[in-house]
CSV table of C-alpha atoms in Angstrom, one decimal:
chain,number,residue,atom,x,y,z
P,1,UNK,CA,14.2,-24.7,-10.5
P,2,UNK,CA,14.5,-22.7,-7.4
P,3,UNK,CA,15.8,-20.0,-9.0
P,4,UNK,CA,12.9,-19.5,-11.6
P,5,UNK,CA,10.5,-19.8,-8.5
P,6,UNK,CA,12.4,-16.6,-6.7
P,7,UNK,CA,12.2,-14.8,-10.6
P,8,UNK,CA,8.2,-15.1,-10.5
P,9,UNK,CA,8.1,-14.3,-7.3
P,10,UNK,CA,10.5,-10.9,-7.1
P,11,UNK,CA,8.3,-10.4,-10.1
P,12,UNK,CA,4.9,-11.1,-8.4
P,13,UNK,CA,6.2,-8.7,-5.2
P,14,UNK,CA,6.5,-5.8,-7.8
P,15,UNK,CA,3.1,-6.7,-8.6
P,16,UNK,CA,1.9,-5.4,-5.8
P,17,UNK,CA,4.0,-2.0,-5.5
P,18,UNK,CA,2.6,-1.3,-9.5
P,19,UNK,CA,-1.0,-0.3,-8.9
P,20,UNK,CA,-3.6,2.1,-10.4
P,21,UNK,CA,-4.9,4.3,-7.6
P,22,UNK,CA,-8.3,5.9,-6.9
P,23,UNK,CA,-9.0,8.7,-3.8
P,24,UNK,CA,-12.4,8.9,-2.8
P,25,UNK,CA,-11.0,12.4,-0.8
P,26,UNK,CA,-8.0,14.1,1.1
P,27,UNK,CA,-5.3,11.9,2.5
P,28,UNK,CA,-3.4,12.5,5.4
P,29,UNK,CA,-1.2,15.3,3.8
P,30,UNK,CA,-3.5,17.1,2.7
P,31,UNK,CA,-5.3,17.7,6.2
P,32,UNK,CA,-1.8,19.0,7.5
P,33,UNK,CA,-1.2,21.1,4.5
P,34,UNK,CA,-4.5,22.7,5.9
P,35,UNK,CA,-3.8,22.2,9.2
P,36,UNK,CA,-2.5,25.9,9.6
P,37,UNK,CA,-5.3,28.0,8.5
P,38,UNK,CA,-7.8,27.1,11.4
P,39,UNK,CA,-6.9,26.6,14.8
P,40,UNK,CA,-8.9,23.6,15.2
P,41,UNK,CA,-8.0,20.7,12.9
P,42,UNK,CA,-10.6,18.0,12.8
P,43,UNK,CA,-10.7,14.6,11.3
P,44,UNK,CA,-10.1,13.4,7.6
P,45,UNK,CA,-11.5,10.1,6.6
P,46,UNK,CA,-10.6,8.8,3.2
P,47,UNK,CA,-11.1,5.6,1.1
P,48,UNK,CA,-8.0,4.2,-1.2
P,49,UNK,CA,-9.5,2.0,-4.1
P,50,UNK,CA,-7.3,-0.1,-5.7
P,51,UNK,CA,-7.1,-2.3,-8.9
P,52,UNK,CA,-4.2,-4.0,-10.7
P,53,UNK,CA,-3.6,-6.1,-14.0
P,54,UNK,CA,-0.2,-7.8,-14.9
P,55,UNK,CA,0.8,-10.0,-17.3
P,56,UNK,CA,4.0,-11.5,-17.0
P,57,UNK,CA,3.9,-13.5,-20.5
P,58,UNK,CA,3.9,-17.2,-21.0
P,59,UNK,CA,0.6,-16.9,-20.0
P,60,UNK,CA,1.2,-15.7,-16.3
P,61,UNK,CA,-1.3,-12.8,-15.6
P,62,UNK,CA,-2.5,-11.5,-11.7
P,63,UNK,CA,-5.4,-9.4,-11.1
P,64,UNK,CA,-5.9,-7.2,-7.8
P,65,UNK,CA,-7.6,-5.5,-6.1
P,66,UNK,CA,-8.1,-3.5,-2.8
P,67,UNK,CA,-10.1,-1.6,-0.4
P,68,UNK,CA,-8.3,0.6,2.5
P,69,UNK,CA,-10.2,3.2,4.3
P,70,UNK,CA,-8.6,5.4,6.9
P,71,UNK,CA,-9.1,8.0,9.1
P,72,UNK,CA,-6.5,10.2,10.2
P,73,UNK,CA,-6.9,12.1,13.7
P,74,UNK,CA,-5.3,15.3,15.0
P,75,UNK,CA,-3.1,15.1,18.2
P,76,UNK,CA,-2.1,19.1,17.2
P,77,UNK,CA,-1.9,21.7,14.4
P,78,UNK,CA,1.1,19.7,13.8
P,79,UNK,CA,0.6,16.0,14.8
P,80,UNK,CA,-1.7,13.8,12.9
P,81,UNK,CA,-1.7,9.9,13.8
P,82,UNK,CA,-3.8,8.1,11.0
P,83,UNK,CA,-5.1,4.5,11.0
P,84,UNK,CA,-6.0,2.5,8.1
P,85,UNK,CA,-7.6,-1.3,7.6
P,86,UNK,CA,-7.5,-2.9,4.4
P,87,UNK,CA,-8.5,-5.9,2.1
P,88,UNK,CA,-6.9,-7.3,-0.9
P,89,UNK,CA,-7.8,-10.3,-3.4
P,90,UNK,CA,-5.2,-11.1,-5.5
P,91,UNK,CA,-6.0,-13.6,-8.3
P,92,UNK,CA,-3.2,-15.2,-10.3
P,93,UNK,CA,-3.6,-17.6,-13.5
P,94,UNK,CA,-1.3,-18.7,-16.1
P,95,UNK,CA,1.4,-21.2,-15.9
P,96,UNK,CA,1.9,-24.6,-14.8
P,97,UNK,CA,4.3,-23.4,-11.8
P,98,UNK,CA,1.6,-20.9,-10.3
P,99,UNK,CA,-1.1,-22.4,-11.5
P,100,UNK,CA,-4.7,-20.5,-11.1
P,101,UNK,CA,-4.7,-19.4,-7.3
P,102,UNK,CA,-6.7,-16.7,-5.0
P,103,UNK,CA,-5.7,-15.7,-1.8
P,104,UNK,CA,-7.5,-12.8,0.2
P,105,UNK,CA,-5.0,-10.4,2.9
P,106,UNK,CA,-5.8,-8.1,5.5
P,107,UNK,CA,-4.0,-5.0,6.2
P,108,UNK,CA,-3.4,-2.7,9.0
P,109,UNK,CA,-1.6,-0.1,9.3
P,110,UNK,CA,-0.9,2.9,11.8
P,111,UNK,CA,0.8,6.2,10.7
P,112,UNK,CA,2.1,9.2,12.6
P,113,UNK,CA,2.6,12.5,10.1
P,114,UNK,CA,4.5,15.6,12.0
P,115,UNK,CA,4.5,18.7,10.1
P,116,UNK,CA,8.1,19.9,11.2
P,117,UNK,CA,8.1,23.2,9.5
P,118,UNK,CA,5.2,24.8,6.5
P,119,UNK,CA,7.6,22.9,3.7
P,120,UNK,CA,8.7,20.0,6.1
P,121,UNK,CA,7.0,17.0,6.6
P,122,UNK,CA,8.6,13.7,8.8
P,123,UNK,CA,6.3,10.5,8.7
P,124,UNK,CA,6.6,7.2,10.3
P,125,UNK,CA,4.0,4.0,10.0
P,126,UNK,CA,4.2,0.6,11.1
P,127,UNK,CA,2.4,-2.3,9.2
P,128,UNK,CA,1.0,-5.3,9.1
P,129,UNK,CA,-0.3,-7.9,6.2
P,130,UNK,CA,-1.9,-10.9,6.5
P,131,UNK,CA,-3.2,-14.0,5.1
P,132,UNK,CA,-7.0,-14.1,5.5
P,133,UNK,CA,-8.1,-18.3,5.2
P,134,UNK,CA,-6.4,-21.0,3.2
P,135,UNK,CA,-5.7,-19.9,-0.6
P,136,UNK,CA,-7.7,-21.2,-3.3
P,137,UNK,CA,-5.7,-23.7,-5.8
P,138,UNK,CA,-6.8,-25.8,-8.8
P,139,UNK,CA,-5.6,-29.4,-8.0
P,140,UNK,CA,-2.2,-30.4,-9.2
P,141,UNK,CA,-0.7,-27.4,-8.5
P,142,UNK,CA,2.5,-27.1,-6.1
P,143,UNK,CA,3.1,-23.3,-5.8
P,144,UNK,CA,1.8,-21.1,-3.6
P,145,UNK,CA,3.9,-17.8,-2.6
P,146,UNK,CA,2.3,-15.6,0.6
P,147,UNK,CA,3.0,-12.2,0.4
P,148,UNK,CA,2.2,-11.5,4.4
P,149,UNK,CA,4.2,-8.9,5.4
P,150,UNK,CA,5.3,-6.8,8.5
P,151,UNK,CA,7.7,-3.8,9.0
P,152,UNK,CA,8.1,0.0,9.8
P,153,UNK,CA,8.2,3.0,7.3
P,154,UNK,CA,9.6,6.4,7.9
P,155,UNK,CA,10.1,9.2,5.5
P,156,UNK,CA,10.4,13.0,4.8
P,157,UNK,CA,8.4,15.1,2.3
P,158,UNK,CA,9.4,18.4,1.2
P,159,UNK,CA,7.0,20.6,0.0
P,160,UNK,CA,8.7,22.8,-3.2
P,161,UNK,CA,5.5,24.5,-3.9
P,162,UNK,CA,1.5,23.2,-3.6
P,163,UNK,CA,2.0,21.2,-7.2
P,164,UNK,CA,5.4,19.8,-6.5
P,165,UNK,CA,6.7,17.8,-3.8
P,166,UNK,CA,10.2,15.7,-2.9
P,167,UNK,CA,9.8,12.6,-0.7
P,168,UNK,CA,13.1,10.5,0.8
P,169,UNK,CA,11.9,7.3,3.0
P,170,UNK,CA,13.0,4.1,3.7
């Protein structure tokens, strides 16, 4: 039994990392891509939309969706730090071992973006998800899996040309 709980949720985890993204303008990248024509850099806000359907079969779907905004400041021509806030609904229904359960997260996340060279890009963010009030669950049901989360990022992007670029993180 145990076993087919960790299946569903490894597979409810991926969930969350398969998403269909929307930007309402520039990220963070962008603004240091740029950062070298003016002497001045000034501040890039941006909105990341988020919406995601899954349907594991047997009648398990989840639905989700998100709402980060973030705003990412220059320290230098080379330095950006960029801080985001977020919310997420995820609603699952389906099978007798999830059942039909919401639960709502909050996000934060800061981000530091350092253009090392015009092609070389090093980033590091530290993060923080979190339940936000007591999930919702039809009676009778058992399972409830929270996805709160906490951890660092880093990563390097090269840039091959302005339509192609290689990333490495962990």
């Amino acid at each position: 039994m145990i076993f087919k709980n960790l299946k569903y949720l490894l597979i409810m985890i991926m969930v969350n990392f398969m998403t269909i993204t929307i930007f309402a303008q520039n990220n963070a990248t962008n603004a240091i891509d740029n950062s070298t024509q003016s002497t001045k850099p000034k501040p890039r806000v941006s909105l990341l939309l988020n919406s995601s359907f899954t349907s594991f079969g047997m009648g398990q779907n989840t639905f989700s969706t998100s709402v980060l905004p973030s705003i990412s400041l220059p320290v230098s021509n080379r330095l950006f730090i960029t801080g985001t806030i977020g919310y997420t609904s995820l609603f699952n229904n389906g099978s007798m071992e999830f059942g039909n359960s919401q639960s709502n997260y909050g996000h934060i996340m800061v981000r530091g973006d350092y253009l090392l060279s015009e092609k070389i890009t090093l980033r590091g963010a530290a993060y923080k998800t979190f339940k936000i009030g007591e999930p919702k669950i039809n009676t009778g049901q058992e399972s409830f899996y929270d996805f709160s989360s906490e951890g660092i990022m880093m990563d390097m992007e090269y840039k091959v040309n302005d339509n192609f670029k290689i990333n490495v993180g962990i």
